[in-house]
Amino acid sequence: MYSFSPKLKSTSIILLVVGLVLFGIGFFMNKGLSTEQIEHMMEAVHASGHDAPTHSSEMVGPQDHAAHLEHATMQVHNQPLASLHFVAVFFFGVSCAVLFFYCIQHAAHAGWPIIITRVMEAIASYIPYGGAILVIMMILNITHNGHLFHWMDPELTNPESAHFDVILFEKKRFLNIPFYAIRTIIYVVGASFFAWKLKAQSKKVDDTKSKVEYQMLYRWAVGYIAFFGFASAAWAWDWLMSIDPHWYSTMYIWYSMVSCLSSGIAVIILLSVYLKKNGFLPQFNDNHLHDLGVFLFATSMLWTYTWFAQFMLYWYANVPEEVNYFFGRFQHYGTTFLPMLIINFLLPLLVLVSSSIKRNYKVVTTMAVVVILGHLLDYFNMVMPGTVGPFWNTPEVFLLILGAVLFVAGLFMFTVLSALSKLKLIPTGNPYLHESEIYEYPF
């Protein structure tokens, strides 16, 4: 049985509190910016020669100075909510992707990962808490206290308005506030239900050691795979891609999901190795680590494939509505957009390609941390250009992002380790447990 140490508990609470304080400081710094200061920021961006739009809304409606200032003001005041949004969506996606990975193993009747079953269940315990943050943010957006989603402005779908956007008018049947709110509730409640049900069923298998109950666990796992397949695609559209509603990509749902899946496997590695090194999970060995390293390497390569395929096809076509998505990022996010390929592709390729290196605890855990940070940067690049535009390289944004990351990471750490301390680490009722204990990778 794992015991949540007072030291780690204090660390997670300190992260929560420090994150809130830093976010609060950044929030008040942001709200203290005057119209004159925002105008100077806007003029500085234009004077630099980097005037590529980062969002389709900049190409619709009036194009005079007043309209540009109004748009810049909205982008600047989006900074707090945008900073929290990309972190919240990322961690929620990671926990849901871990549950997906867990269900794939059960659906495949895989024996090797049974030792880390409780690790994956504990990570999935964050889902309702991360979902609650997203529901609160959804409420802020639909009540127009937040402006991350351009399409929520009723002026844009009013044919009589000077800001009328015919593309958004055509997409109104899907991109409308009531349907968006309903979908968000479905994602959060559905994922939370499956996290609870799968944990409860897994415990029932332990208590009864019944193959009938194990069969029910298999069926619920298949059910979640189907749910996640549809929901992860739809929340990628809703929470990420609809930030720039003129642009769309058929690769985007895979691209955003694999980013979370790779990070989720990295989290499993870190937690499993932590338990192993502290004597709580001695059954975990370098064979299990090797297979997790294989999945970390494979998902990193899959993420690279989806990123490059998406970018190459759009850049080659050179359609203004489409290529603008990338061109604005090249101009305004040059230090974060392409360099993330080094972290998310080049380092995993060079370090993890060797089979023997995947058995090295220090190397694999280091790469797990690198992958998590790299994909967090990936989500930053998904959200920030379309919400705050070029106004991201400021002290208040640094404080907001650092505060949001520390707060959500602290909440994630506290939730996961608290859940783990209430679980029996070894799933003794699982019929494949012995196979996992004696598992040995043959090469």
Tab-separated table of N, CA, C and O in Angstrom, residues 165-243:
chain	number	residue	atom	x	y	z
A	165	ASP	N	-19.472	37.671	-40.472
A	165	ASP	CA	-18.495	36.710	-40.991
A	165	ASP	C	-19.284	35.551	-41.604
A	165	ASP	O	-19.881	34.741	-40.895
A	166	VAL	N	-19.257	35.461	-42.914
A	166	VAL	CA	-20.077	34.463	-43.604
A	166	VAL	C	-19.633	33.037	-43.288
A	166	VAL	O	-20.458	32.111	-43.233
A	167	ILE	N	-18.348	32.823	-43.052
A	167	ILE	CA	-17.854	31.479	-42.734
A	167	ILE	C	-18.404	31.017	-41.382
A	167	ILE	O	-18.863	29.878	-41.235
A	168	LEU	N	-18.375	31.898	-40.390
A	168	LEU	CA	-18.931	31.544	-39.085
A	168	LEU	C	-20.439	31.378	-39.145
A	168	LEU	O	-21.009	30.562	-38.414
A	169	PHE	N	-21.075	32.154	-40.001
A	169	PHE	CA	-22.526	32.008	-40.179
A	169	PHE	C	-22.849	30.605	-40.697
A	169	PHE	O	-23.814	29.970	-40.246
A	170	GLU	N	-22.033	30.101	-41.618
A	170	GLU	CA	-22.258	28.763	-42.170
A	170	GLU	C	-21.951	27.670	-41.141
A	170	GLU	O	-22.511	26.571	-41.218
A	171	LYS	N	-21.058	27.956	-40.199
A	171	LYS	CA	-20.690	26.959	-39.183
A	171	LYS	C	-21.538	27.064	-37.912
A	171	LYS	O	-21.289	26.357	-36.936
A	172	LYS	N	-22.535	27.912	-37.950
A	172	LYS	CA	-23.313	28.214	-36.752
A	172	LYS	C	-24.060	26.994	-36.201
A	172	LYS	O	-24.319	26.919	-35.002
A	173	ARG	N	-24.403	26.057	-37.046
A	173	ARG	CA	-25.152	24.892	-36.576
A	173	ARG	C	-24.332	24.047	-35.602
A	173	ARG	O	-24.886	23.388	-34.722
A	174	PHE	N	-23.013	24.069	-35.756
A	174	PHE	CA	-22.144	23.361	-34.801
A	174	PHE	C	-21.540	24.325	-33.788
A	174	PHE	O	-21.537	24.052	-32.590
A	175	LEU	N	-21.015	25.441	-34.266
A	175	LEU	CA	-20.382	26.416	-33.376
A	175	LEU	C	-21.426	27.410	-32.869
A	175	LEU	O	-21.564	28.526	-33.371
A	176	ASN	N	-22.177	26.969	-31.863
A	176	ASN	CA	-23.101	27.863	-31.179
A	176	ASN	C	-23.018	27.582	-29.688
A	176	ASN	O	-22.642	26.468	-29.276
A	177	ILE	N	-23.327	28.568	-28.876
A	177	ILE	CA	-23.063	28.482	-27.439
A	177	ILE	C	-23.796	27.336	-26.736
A	177	ILE	O	-23.169	26.589	-25.971
A	178	PRO	N	-25.111	27.152	-26.934
A	178	PRO	CA	-25.773	26.055	-26.213
A	178	PRO	C	-25.183	24.682	-26.534
A	178	PRO	O	-24.945	23.868	-25.628
A	179	PHE	N	-24.934	24.427	-27.818
A	179	PHE	CA	-24.391	23.129	-28.214
A	179	PHE	C	-22.975	22.941	-27.679
A	179	PHE	O	-22.592	21.837	-27.265
A	180	TYR	N	-22.199	24.012	-27.688
A	180	TYR	CA	-20.832	23.960	-27.142
A	180	TYR	C	-20.859	23.606	-25.650
A	180	TYR	O	-20.081	22.765	-25.187
A	181	ALA	N	-21.748	24.241	-24.897
A	181	ALA	CA	-21.857	23.983	-23.459
A	181	ALA	C	-22.273	22.535	-23.202
A	181	ALA	O	-21.716	21.862	-22.321
A	182	ILE	N	-23.233	22.040	-23.983
A	182	ILE	CA	-23.696	20.655	-23.828
A	182	ILE	C	-22.564	19.683	-24.124
A	182	ILE	O	-22.347	18.712	-23.378
A	183	ARG	N	-21.825	19.938	-25.179
A	183	ARG	CA	-20.717	19.050	-25.536
A	183	ARG	C	-19.655	19.034	-24.446
A	183	ARG	O	-19.132	17.969	-24.092
A	184	THR	N	-19.331	20.193	-23.901
A	184	THR	CA	-18.327	20.254	-22.838
A	184	THR	C	-18.760	19.435	-21.628
A	184	THR	O	-17.961	18.690	-21.039
A	185	ILE	N	-20.029	19.551	-21.251
A	185	ILE	CA	-20.554	18.770	-20.128
A	185	ILE	C	-20.467	17.277	-20.429
A	185	ILE	O	-20.091	16.471	-19.563
A	186	ILE	N	-20.786	16.893	-21.659
A	186	ILE	CA	-20.719	15.478	-22.039
A	186	ILE	C	-19.290	14.952	-21.922
A	186	ILE	O	-19.056	13.860	-21.387
A	187	TYR	N	-18.323	15.732	-22.412
A	187	TYR	CA	-16.920	15.287	-22.327
A	187	TYR	C	-16.507	15.061	-20.875
A	187	TYR	O	-15.927	14.026	-20.531
A	188	VAL	N	-16.777	16.050	-20.045
A	188	VAL	CA	-16.306	16.008	-18.654
A	188	VAL	C	-17.044	14.938	-17.853
A	188	VAL	O	-16.418	14.116	-17.164
A	189	VAL	N	-18.367	14.941	-17.929
A	189	VAL	CA	-19.157	13.972	-17.162
A	189	VAL	C	-18.902	12.556	-17.675
A	189	VAL	O	-18.745	11.617	-16.884
A	190	GLY	N	-18.834	12.391	-18.997
A	190	GLY	CA	-18.591	11.067	-19.565
A	190	GLY	C	-17.244	10.502	-19.148
A	190	GLY	O	-17.148	9.346	-18.699
A	191	ALA	N	-16.189	11.283	-19.274
A	191	ALA	CA	-14.851	10.816	-18.897
A	191	ALA	C	-14.770	10.551	-17.390
A	191	ALA	O	-14.155	9.564	-16.958
A	192	SER	N	-15.393	11.406	-16.585
A	192	SER	CA	-15.395	11.213	-15.127
A	192	SER	C	-16.130	9.933	-14.746
A	192	SER	O	-15.702	9.191	-13.860
A	193	PHE	N	-17.250	9.671	-15.429
A	193	PHE	CA	-18.011	8.451	-15.160
A	193	PHE	C	-17.166	7.217	-15.464
A	193	PHE	O	-17.099	6.265	-14.665
A	194	PHE	N	-16.519	7.194	-16.628
A	194	PHE	CA	-15.722	6.029	-16.993
A	194	PHE	C	-14.535	5.848	-16.043
A	194	PHE	O	-14.172	4.710	-15.699
A	195	ALA	N	-13.910	6.946	-15.609
A	195	ALA	CA	-12.800	6.845	-14.655
A	195	ALA	C	-13.277	6.194	-13.362
A	195	ALA	O	-12.605	5.316	-12.798
A	196	TRP	N	-14.440	6.623	-12.871
A	196	TRP	CA	-15.015	6.038	-11.642
A	196	TRP	C	-15.408	4.585	-11.855
A	196	TRP	O	-15.090	3.708	-11.035
A	197	LYS	N	-16.099	4.310	-12.951
A	197	LYS	CA	-16.622	2.961	-13.182
A	197	LYS	C	-15.509	1.947	-13.380
A	197	LYS	O	-15.566	0.822	-12.853
A	198	LEU	N	-14.487	2.299	-14.130
A	198	LEU	CA	-13.386	1.372	-14.377
A	198	LEU	C	-12.600	1.087	-13.095
A	198	LEU	O	-12.196	-0.056	-12.855
A	199	LYS	N	-12.395	2.118	-12.282
A	199	LYS	CA	-11.733	1.889	-10.984
A	199	LYS	C	-12.574	0.987	-10.087
A	199	LYS	O	-12.053	0.075	-9.438
A	200	ALA	N	-13.873	1.235	-10.042
A	200	ALA	CA	-14.766	0.432	-9.211
A	200	ALA	C	-14.805	-1.021	-9.692
A	200	ALA	O	-14.782	-1.966	-8.883
A	201	GLN	N	-14.852	-1.204	-11.015
A	201	GLN	CA	-14.896	-2.553	-11.560
A	201	GLN	C	-13.580	-3.284	-11.332
A	201	GLN	O	-13.556	-4.489	-11.054
A	202	SER	N	-12.477	-2.576	-11.432
A	202	SER	CA	-11.171	-3.170	-11.176
A	202	SER	C	-11.057	-3.634	-9.722
A	202	SER	O	-10.512	-4.707	-9.438
A	203	LYS	N	-11.588	-2.817	-8.815
A	203	LYS	CA	-11.591	-3.198	-7.394
A	203	LYS	C	-12.474	-4.426	-7.174
A	203	LYS	O	-12.137	-5.321	-6.382
A	204	LYS	N	-13.602	-4.488	-7.889
A	204	LYS	CA	-14.499	-5.634	-7.761
A	204	LYS	C	-13.821	-6.914	-8.242
A	204	LYS	O	-13.999	-7.995	-7.665
A	205	VAL	N	-13.009	-6.800	-9.303
A	205	VAL	CA	-12.251	-7.958	-9.791
A	205	VAL	C	-11.282	-8.434	-8.715
A	205	VAL	O	-11.128	-9.650	-8.488
A	206	ASP	N	-10.645	-7.509	-8.013
A	206	ASP	CA	-9.736	-7.869	-6.925
A	206	ASP	C	-10.463	-8.567	-5.780
A	206	ASP	O	-9.974	-9.548	-5.217
A	207	ASP	N	-11.626	-8.018	-5.450
A	207	ASP	CA	-12.361	-8.557	-4.303
A	207	ASP	C	-12.942	-9.941	-4.575
A	207	ASP	O	-12.984	-10.791	-3.692
A	208	THR	N	-13.413	-10.162	-5.793
A	208	THR	CA	-14.117	-11.418	-6.108
A	208	THR	C	-13.246	-12.439	-6.829
A	208	THR	O	-13.533	-13.635	-6.779
A	209	LYS	N	-12.195	-11.927	-7.523
A	209	LYS	CA	-11.356	-12.793	-8.382
A	209	LYS	C	-12.211	-13.580	-9.379
A	209	LYS	O	-11.880	-14.698	-9.765
A	210	SER	N	-13.296	-12.966	-9.786
A	210	SER	CA	-14.242	-13.610	-10.692
A	210	SER	C	-13.922	-13.264	-12.138
A	210	SER	O	-13.698	-12.101	-12.475
A	211	LYS	N	-13.926	-14.292	-12.990
A	211	LYS	CA	-13.687	-14.051	-14.411
A	211	LYS	C	-14.872	-13.337	-15.057
A	211	LYS	O	-14.711	-12.637	-16.065
A	212	VAL	N	-16.048	-13.499	-14.462
A	212	VAL	CA	-17.225	-12.778	-14.959
A	212	VAL	C	-17.046	-11.279	-14.751
A	212	VAL	O	-17.339	-10.464	-15.638
A	213	GLU	N	-16.558	-10.894	-13.565
A	213	GLU	CA	-16.305	-9.486	-13.275
A	213	GLU	C	-15.172	-8.944	-14.148
A	213	GLU	O	-15.196	-7.791	-14.575
A	214	TYR	N	-14.173	-9.798	-14.424
A	214	TYR	CA	-13.095	-9.365	-15.312
A	214	TYR	C	-13.628	-9.129	-16.719
A	214	TYR	O	-13.212	-8.184	-17.406
A	215	GLN	N	-14.571	-9.963	-17.146
A	215	GLN	CA	-15.192	-9.762	-18.451
A	215	GLN	C	-15.939	-8.437	-18.505
A	215	GLN	O	-15.936	-7.744	-19.533
A	216	MET	N	-16.573	-8.052	-17.375
A	216	MET	CA	-17.245	-6.757	-17.311
A	216	MET	C	-16.242	-5.610	-17.398
A	216	MET	O	-16.510	-4.581	-18.022
A	217	LEU	N	-15.076	-5.800	-16.764
A	217	LEU	CA	-14.015	-4.796	-16.861
A	217	LEU	C	-13.588	-4.630	-18.320
A	217	LEU	O	-13.386	-3.505	-18.799
A	218	TYR	N	-13.457	-5.734	-19.019
A	218	TYR	CA	-13.120	-5.706	-20.443
A	218	TYR	C	-14.168	-4.908	-21.231
A	218	TYR	O	-13.832	-4.076	-22.080
A	219	ARG	N	-15.441	-5.151	-20.944
A	219	ARG	CA	-16.510	-4.480	-21.692
A	219	ARG	C	-16.527	-2.975	-21.421
A	219	ARG	O	-16.718	-2.179	-22.348
A	220	TRP	N	-16.332	-2.588	-20.161
A	220	TRP	CA	-16.291	-1.157	-19.838
A	220	TRP	C	-15.074	-0.501	-20.490
A	220	TRP	O	-15.136	0.658	-20.906
A	221	ALA	N	-13.968	-1.250	-20.577
A	221	ALA	CA	-12.768	-0.717	-21.235
A	221	ALA	C	-13.041	-0.451	-22.714
A	221	ALA	O	-12.661	0.597	-23.254
A	222	VAL	N	-13.715	-1.381	-23.374
A	222	VAL	CA	-14.069	-1.186	-24.780
A	222	VAL	C	-15.000	0.019	-24.921
A	222	VAL	O	-14.883	0.818	-25.865
A	223	GLY	N	-15.932	0.158	-23.965
A	223	GLY	CA	-16.848	1.305	-23.984
A	223	GLY	C	-16.111	2.635	-23.899
A	223	GLY	O	-16.439	3.585	-24.621
A	224	TYR	N	-15.097	2.701	-23.029
A	224	TYR	CA	-14.342	3.956	-22.908
A	224	TYR	C	-13.518	4.235	-24.159
A	224	TYR	O	-13.383	5.400	-24.568
A	225	ILE	N	-12.970	3.188	-24.770
A	225	ILE	CA	-12.211	3.392	-26.009
A	225	ILE	C	-13.089	4.059	-27.061
A	225	ILE	O	-12.671	4.998	-27.749
A	226	ALA	N	-14.333	3.579	-27.176
A	226	ALA	CA	-15.267	4.181	-28.136
A	226	ALA	C	-15.592	5.619	-27.749
A	226	ALA	O	-15.601	6.522	-28.602
A	227	PHE	N	-15.853	5.849	-26.453
A	227	PHE	CA	-16.163	7.201	-25.981
A	227	PHE	C	-14.993	8.149	-26.243
A	227	PHE	O	-15.165	9.256	-26.767
A	228	PHE	N	-13.804	7.714	-25.875
A	228	PHE	CA	-12.617	8.565	-26.030
A	228	PHE	C	-12.351	8.870	-27.504
A	228	PHE	O	-11.955	9.982	-27.853
A	229	GLY	N	-12.589	7.881	-28.361
A	229	GLY	CA	-12.358	8.096	-29.788
A	229	GLY	C	-13.175	9.253	-30.333
A	229	GLY	O	-12.666	10.092	-31.085
A	230	PHE	N	-14.446	9.320	-29.942
A	230	PHE	CA	-15.302	10.409	-30.405
A	230	PHE	C	-15.063	11.697	-29.610
A	230	PHE	O	-14.970	12.790	-30.177
A	231	ALA	N	-14.972	11.573	-28.287
A	231	ALA	CA	-14.881	12.765	-27.435
A	231	ALA	C	-13.569	13.508	-27.627
A	231	ALA	O	-13.552	14.744	-27.683
A	232	SER	N	-12.450	12.784	-27.730
A	232	SER	CA	-11.155	13.466	-27.884
A	232	SER	C	-11.094	14.215	-29.205
A	232	SER	O	-10.456	15.265	-29.306
A	233	ALA	N	-11.750	13.657	-30.240
A	233	ALA	CA	-11.816	14.361	-31.520
A	233	ALA	C	-12.649	15.626	-31.389
A	233	ALA	O	-12.251	16.706	-31.854
A	234	ALA	N	-13.798	15.509	-30.729
A	234	ALA	CA	-14.713	16.644	-30.625
A	234	ALA	C	-14.172	17.733	-29.709
A	234	ALA	O	-14.333	18.924	-29.988
A	235	TRP	N	-13.508	17.362	-28.594
A	235	TRP	CA	-12.995	18.439	-27.736
A	235	TRP	C	-11.767	19.106	-28.360
A	235	TRP	O	-11.471	20.259	-28.049
A	236	ALA	N	-11.067	18.411	-29.247
A	236	ALA	CA	-9.998	19.079	-30.002
A	236	ALA	C	-10.594	20.158	-30.899
A	236	ALA	O	-10.036	21.245	-31.044
A	237	TRP	N	-11.750	19.868	-31.509
A	237	TRP	CA	-12.435	20.888	-32.316
A	237	TRP	C	-12.909	22.042	-31.443
A	237	TRP	O	-12.703	23.203	-31.775
A	238	ASP	N	-13.537	21.702	-30.331
A	238	ASP	CA	-14.192	22.715	-29.501
A	238	ASP	C	-13.205	23.577	-28.723
A	238	ASP	O	-13.317	24.802	-28.713
A	239	TRP	N	-12.281	22.948	-28.028
A	239	TRP	CA	-11.418	23.663	-27.089
A	239	TRP	C	-10.153	24.221	-27.730
A	239	TRP	O	-9.520	25.118	-27.160
A	240	LEU	N	-9.776	23.682	-28.884
A	240	LEU	CA	-8.514	24.098	-29.496
A	240	LEU	C	-8.698	24.641	-30.906
A	240	LEU	O	-8.394	25.796	-31.176
A	241	MET	N	-9.229	23.830	-31.823
A	241	MET	CA	-9.273	24.249	-33.227
A	241	MET	C	-10.259	25.390	-33.469
A	241	MET	O	-10.038	26.227	-34.344
A	242	SER	N	-11.335	25.463	-32.665
A	242	SER	CA	-12.313	26.534	-32.889
A	242	SER	C	-11.817	27.890	-32.395
A	242	SER	O	-12.497	28.901	-32.567
A	243	ILE	N	-10.632	27.932	-31.788
A	243	ILE	CA	-10.029	29.214	-31.433
A	243	ILE	C	-9.818	30.046	-32.706
A	243	ILE	O	-9.981	31.265	-32.697
